[in-house]
């Protein structure tokens, strides 16, 4: 066992509930929660702010190297993300930042740099980290690995409901098209594409309630702990 517990690594396509489910599980078991996508988004946000050409790999890497990302304890399970002393959260989810993020996430040097940071954050355990390459690349030795899937249609419906709940306009067809396009980009990427590792537990949440997904992961967590203790 690591110092603070095990590592729970969760991968899966965008909008599959990795964050919302992961945070609830983290809260219940007293673990920290890290969304690795936020780190890619933070670099993209700073590149856009500094008007750096996001097609220029060297420049993007320099931005990452000279503006370290840090995390600060927060009242919740998810530490605050800071880049150059600026706390970032909601602004990371603007559509233009998402598009820039998807571009820079293809860059191998940047990925390697962020993967090192992610490993440092998680090495003592007691953490749930989600992303696209956490089970396959960041923590191939994670004690519990999960691939959280859902059909593109179910993910689009959830996203529409989320936006409407916030009083925002949402067009199902447009959102579905965007989700399908992102899935393709993530899965066809040359470096560390999204894929299910053989030793991941596959959960298809298309027809499952959020509580049921949470309970299933809690069960897998208990099983993993008892195996380790044996
Ligand atoms: O999970 P998210 O939507 O916040 O991810 C934002 C982008 O970063 C998305 O294009 C996928 C990419 N990403 C990645 O390539 N590797 C990760 N470990 C996490 C996210």
CSV table of C-alpha atoms and ligand atoms in Angstrom, one decimal:
chain,number,residue,atom,x,y,z
A,1,UNK,CA,0.0,0.0,0.0
A,2,UNK,CA,1.2,3.5,-0.7
A,3,UNK,CA,1.5,6.2,2.0
A,4,UNK,CA,-2.1,7.6,1.6
A,5,UNK,CA,-4.0,4.7,0.1
A,6,UNK,CA,-4.3,3.4,-3.5
A,7,UNK,CA,-4.4,5.1,-6.9
A,8,UNK,CA,-7.8,4.9,-8.7
A,9,UNK,CA,-7.3,5.7,-12.3
A,10,UNK,CA,-10.3,6.5,-14.5
A,11,UNK,CA,-10.3,7.0,-18.3
A,12,UNK,CA,-13.1,7.3,-20.8
A,13,UNK,CA,-14.6,9.6,-23.4
A,14,UNK,CA,-15.6,13.2,-22.7
A,15,UNK,CA,-18.9,13.6,-20.9
A,16,UNK,CA,-19.0,10.1,-19.6
A,17,UNK,CA,-19.2,11.3,-16.0
A,18,UNK,CA,-15.6,10.7,-14.9
A,19,UNK,CA,-15.5,14.0,-13.0
A,20,UNK,CA,-18.9,14.0,-11.4
A,21,UNK,CA,-18.7,10.3,-10.3
A,22,UNK,CA,-15.0,10.6,-9.4
A,23,UNK,CA,-15.6,13.5,-7.0
A,24,UNK,CA,-18.5,11.8,-5.2
A,25,UNK,CA,-16.4,8.6,-4.7
A,26,UNK,CA,-13.4,10.7,-3.6
A,27,UNK,CA,-15.6,12.4,-1.0
A,28,UNK,CA,-16.9,9.1,0.3
A,29,UNK,CA,-13.5,7.5,0.8
A,30,UNK,CA,-11.6,10.6,1.8
A,31,UNK,CA,-9.4,10.7,-1.3
A,32,UNK,CA,-8.2,13.7,-3.4
A,33,UNK,CA,-9.6,14.1,-6.9
A,34,UNK,CA,-7.6,15.4,-9.9
A,35,UNK,CA,-8.9,16.0,-13.3
A,36,UNK,CA,-5.8,15.7,-15.6
A,37,UNK,CA,-7.7,17.4,-18.4
A,38,UNK,CA,-7.7,20.6,-16.4
A,39,UNK,CA,-3.9,20.7,-16.6
A,40,UNK,CA,-4.0,20.6,-20.4
A,41,UNK,CA,-6.8,23.2,-20.3
A,42,UNK,CA,-4.7,25.5,-18.1
A,43,UNK,CA,-1.8,25.5,-20.5
A,44,UNK,CA,-4.2,26.1,-23.4
A,45,UNK,CA,-5.8,29.0,-21.4
A,46,UNK,CA,-2.4,30.6,-20.8
A,47,UNK,CA,-1.3,30.2,-24.4
A,48,UNK,CA,-4.6,31.9,-25.6
A,49,UNK,CA,-4.1,34.7,-23.0
A,50,UNK,CA,-0.5,35.3,-24.0
A,51,UNK,CA,-1.4,35.0,-27.7
A,52,UNK,CA,1.1,32.2,-28.2
A,53,UNK,CA,0.7,30.3,-31.5
A,54,UNK,CA,-0.8,27.0,-30.3
A,55,UNK,CA,0.6,25.2,-33.3
A,56,UNK,CA,4.1,26.0,-32.2
A,57,UNK,CA,5.2,23.0,-30.0
A,58,UNK,CA,8.3,24.6,-28.7
A,59,UNK,CA,6.5,27.8,-27.6
A,60,UNK,CA,3.7,25.8,-26.0
A,61,UNK,CA,6.2,23.7,-24.1
A,62,UNK,CA,8.1,26.8,-23.0
A,63,UNK,CA,4.8,28.2,-21.6
A,64,UNK,CA,4.3,25.0,-19.6
A,65,UNK,CA,7.9,25.0,-18.3
A,66,UNK,CA,8.0,28.6,-17.2
A,67,UNK,CA,4.5,28.7,-15.7
A,68,UNK,CA,4.3,25.8,-13.3
A,69,UNK,CA,0.9,24.4,-12.4
A,70,UNK,CA,0.3,24.0,-8.7
A,71,UNK,CA,-2.6,22.8,-6.6
A,72,UNK,CA,-3.8,24.3,-3.4
A,73,UNK,CA,-5.9,22.5,-0.7
A,74,UNK,CA,-9.5,23.4,-0.9
A,75,UNK,CA,-12.5,22.6,1.4
A,76,UNK,CA,-13.6,20.0,-1.1
A,77,UNK,CA,-12.0,16.9,-2.6
A,78,UNK,CA,-10.6,18.7,-5.6
A,79,UNK,CA,-7.6,21.0,-4.9
A,80,UNK,CA,-7.7,24.4,-6.6
A,81,UNK,CA,-5.6,24.6,-9.8
A,82,UNK,CA,-3.2,27.6,-10.1
A,83,UNK,CA,-1.0,28.6,-12.9
A,84,UNK,CA,1.3,31.5,-12.3
A,85,UNK,CA,-0.6,32.3,-9.1
A,86,UNK,CA,-4.0,32.6,-10.9
A,87,UNK,CA,-6.7,30.2,-9.8
A,88,UNK,CA,-8.4,28.7,-12.8
A,89,UNK,CA,-11.7,26.9,-12.9
A,90,UNK,CA,-14.8,27.9,-14.9
A,91,UNK,CA,-12.8,29.8,-17.6
A,92,UNK,CA,-11.2,26.5,-18.5
A,93,UNK,CA,-14.5,25.2,-19.9
A,94,UNK,CA,-15.1,27.9,-22.6
A,95,UNK,CA,-15.5,26.4,-26.0
A,96,UNK,CA,-12.5,28.2,-27.5
A,97,UNK,CA,-10.3,26.9,-24.7
A,98,UNK,CA,-11.6,23.3,-25.3
A,99,UNK,CA,-10.7,23.6,-28.9
A,100,UNK,CA,-7.2,24.9,-28.2
A,101,UNK,CA,-6.8,22.2,-25.5
A,102,UNK,CA,-7.6,19.4,-28.0
A,103,UNK,CA,-4.8,20.7,-30.3
A,104,UNK,CA,-2.1,21.0,-27.6
A,105,UNK,CA,-3.0,17.6,-26.1
A,106,UNK,CA,-1.6,16.0,-29.3
A,107,UNK,CA,2.0,17.3,-28.5
A,108,UNK,CA,4.2,14.6,-27.2
A,109,UNK,CA,6.7,16.8,-25.4
A,110,UNK,CA,4.0,18.7,-23.6
A,111,UNK,CA,2.2,15.4,-22.7
A,112,UNK,CA,5.5,14.0,-21.2
A,113,UNK,CA,6.0,17.1,-19.2
A,114,UNK,CA,2.5,17.0,-17.7
A,115,UNK,CA,2.6,13.3,-17.2
A,116,UNK,CA,5.6,13.8,-14.9
A,117,UNK,CA,3.6,16.3,-12.9
A,118,UNK,CA,0.6,13.9,-12.7
A,119,UNK,CA,2.8,11.1,-11.5
A,120,UNK,CA,4.3,13.3,-8.7
A,121,UNK,CA,0.8,14.3,-7.6
A,122,UNK,CA,-0.4,10.7,-7.4
A,123,UNK,CA,2.6,8.7,-6.3
A,124,UNK,CA,1.6,8.5,-2.6
A,125,UNK,CA,-1.9,7.3,-3.4
A,126,UNK,CA,-5.1,8.4,-1.7
A,127,UNK,CA,-6.1,9.8,-5.1
A,128,UNK,CA,-8.6,9.5,-7.9
A,129,UNK,CA,-7.2,10.8,-11.2
A,130,UNK,CA,-9.2,10.9,-14.4
A,131,UNK,CA,-8.3,11.6,-18.0
A,132,UNK,CA,-7.6,9.8,-21.2
A,133,UNK,CA,-4.3,8.0,-20.6
A,134,UNK,CA,-4.3,7.6,-16.8
A,135,UNK,CA,-4.7,3.9,-16.8
A,136,UNK,CA,-2.5,3.2,-19.8
A,137,UNK,CA,0.3,5.7,-19.4
A,138,UNK,CA,0.3,7.9,-16.3
A,139,UNK,CA,-0.3,5.1,-13.7
A,140,UNK,CA,0.0,1.7,-15.5
A,141,UNK,CA,0.6,0.4,-11.9
A,142,UNK,CA,-2.6,1.9,-10.4
A,143,UNK,CA,-4.2,-0.5,-8.0
A,144,UNK,CA,-7.7,0.2,-9.5
A,145,UNK,CA,-8.3,1.0,-13.1
A,146,UNK,CA,-11.7,1.9,-14.6
A,147,UNK,CA,-12.8,2.7,-18.1
A,148,UNK,CA,-16.0,4.7,-17.8
A,149,UNK,CA,-18.0,4.6,-21.0
A,150,UNK,CA,-21.4,5.8,-22.2
A,151,UNK,CA,-23.0,6.0,-25.7
A,152,UNK,CA,-22.4,9.3,-27.5
A,153,UNK,CA,-26.2,9.9,-27.4
A,154,UNK,CA,-26.4,9.4,-23.7
A,155,UNK,CA,-23.5,11.8,-23.1
A,156,UNK,CA,-25.1,14.4,-25.4
A,157,UNK,CA,-28.4,14.1,-23.6
A,158,UNK,CA,-26.7,14.6,-20.2
A,159,UNK,CA,-24.8,17.6,-21.5
A,160,UNK,CA,-28.0,19.2,-22.9
A,161,UNK,CA,-29.7,18.7,-19.5
A,162,UNK,CA,-26.7,20.2,-17.7
A,163,UNK,CA,-26.7,23.3,-19.9
A,164,UNK,CA,-30.5,23.8,-19.7
A,165,UNK,CA,-30.3,23.4,-15.9
A,166,UNK,CA,-27.9,26.4,-15.9
A,167,UNK,CA,-30.4,28.3,-18.1
A,168,UNK,CA,-28.2,28.1,-21.1
A,169,UNK,CA,-29.3,27.2,-24.6
A,170,UNK,CA,-28.4,23.8,-25.9
A,171,UNK,CA,-29.0,22.1,-29.2
A,172,UNK,CA,-28.9,18.3,-29.0
A,173,UNK,CA,-27.8,17.7,-32.6
A,174,UNK,CA,-24.9,20.2,-32.4
A,175,UNK,CA,-23.7,18.8,-29.1
A,176,UNK,CA,-23.9,15.2,-30.3
A,177,UNK,CA,-21.8,16.1,-33.4
A,178,UNK,CA,-19.2,17.8,-31.2
A,179,UNK,CA,-19.0,14.8,-28.9
A,180,UNK,CA,-18.5,12.4,-31.8
A,181,UNK,CA,-15.8,14.7,-33.3
A,182,UNK,CA,-13.9,14.9,-29.9
A,183,UNK,CA,-14.1,11.1,-29.4
A,184,UNK,CA,-12.5,10.6,-32.7
A,185,UNK,CA,-9.8,13.1,-32.0
A,186,UNK,CA,-9.0,11.5,-28.6
A,187,UNK,CA,-9.0,8.0,-29.9
A,188,UNK,CA,-7.1,8.6,-33.1
A,189,UNK,CA,-4.4,10.7,-31.6
A,190,UNK,CA,-0.9,9.4,-32.2
A,191,UNK,CA,0.5,9.9,-28.7
A,192,UNK,CA,-1.3,8.3,-25.7
A,193,UNK,CA,-4.7,8.0,-27.4
A,194,UNK,CA,-7.8,7.1,-25.4
A,195,UNK,CA,-8.1,3.3,-25.2
A,196,UNK,CA,-9.2,0.7,-22.7
A,197,UNK,CA,-6.4,-1.1,-21.0
A,198,UNK,CA,-6.8,-4.9,-20.6
A,199,UNK,CA,-6.8,-4.7,-16.8
A,200,UNK,CA,-9.4,-1.9,-16.6
A,201,UNK,CA,-12.9,-2.5,-15.3
A,202,UNK,CA,-15.2,-1.5,-18.0
A,203,UNK,CA,-18.4,0.3,-16.9
A,204,UNK,CA,-21.0,1.3,-19.5
A,205,UNK,CA,-23.1,3.9,-17.7
A,206,UNK,CA,-25.5,4.5,-20.7
A,207,UNK,CA,-28.4,3.1,-18.8
A,208,UNK,CA,-27.2,3.5,-15.3
A,209,UNK,CA,-28.0,6.1,-12.6
A,210,UNK,CA,-25.1,8.2,-11.3
A,211,UNK,CA,-25.6,6.6,-7.8
A,212,UNK,CA,-25.3,3.1,-9.3
A,213,UNK,CA,-22.0,4.0,-11.0
A,214,UNK,CA,-20.7,5.5,-7.7
A,215,UNK,CA,-21.8,2.3,-5.8
A,216,UNK,CA,-20.1,0.1,-8.3
A,217,UNK,CA,-16.8,1.9,-8.0
A,218,UNK,CA,-17.1,1.9,-4.2
A,219,UNK,CA,-17.5,-1.9,-4.4
A,220,UNK,CA,-14.5,-2.3,-6.7
A,221,UNK,CA,-12.5,-0.1,-4.3
A,222,UNK,CA,-13.4,-2.3,-1.3
A,223,UNK,CA,-12.6,-5.4,-3.3
A,224,UNK,CA,-9.2,-4.0,-4.3
A,225,UNK,CA,-8.4,-3.1,-0.7
A,226,UNK,CA,-9.2,-6.5,0.6
A,227,UNK,CA,-7.1,-8.1,-2.1
A,228,UNK,CA,-4.1,-6.0,-1.2
A,229,UNK,CA,-4.6,-6.8,2.5
A,230,UNK,CA,-4.6,-10.5,1.9
B,1,LIG,O1,-11.3,15.7,-19.7
B,1,LIG,P1,-11.3,17.1,-20.4
B,1,LIG,O2,-12.5,17.3,-21.3
B,1,LIG,O3,-11.1,18.2,-19.4
B,1,LIG,O4,-10.0,17.1,-21.3
B,1,LIG,C1,-9.7,18.3,-22.1
B,1,LIG,C2,-8.8,17.9,-23.3
B,1,LIG,O5,-7.6,17.3,-22.9
B,1,LIG,C3,-9.4,16.8,-24.2
B,1,LIG,O6,-9.2,17.3,-25.5
B,1,LIG,C4,-8.7,15.6,-23.9
B,1,LIG,C5,-7.4,16.0,-23.4
B,1,LIG,N1,-6.8,15.2,-22.4
B,1,LIG,C6,-5.8,14.3,-22.7
B,1,LIG,O7,-5.4,14.3,-23.9
B,1,LIG,N2,-5.2,13.6,-21.7
B,1,LIG,C7,-5.7,13.6,-20.5
B,1,LIG,N3,-5.1,12.8,-19.6
B,1,LIG,C8,-6.7,14.4,-20.1
B,1,LIG,C9,-7.3,15.2,-21.1
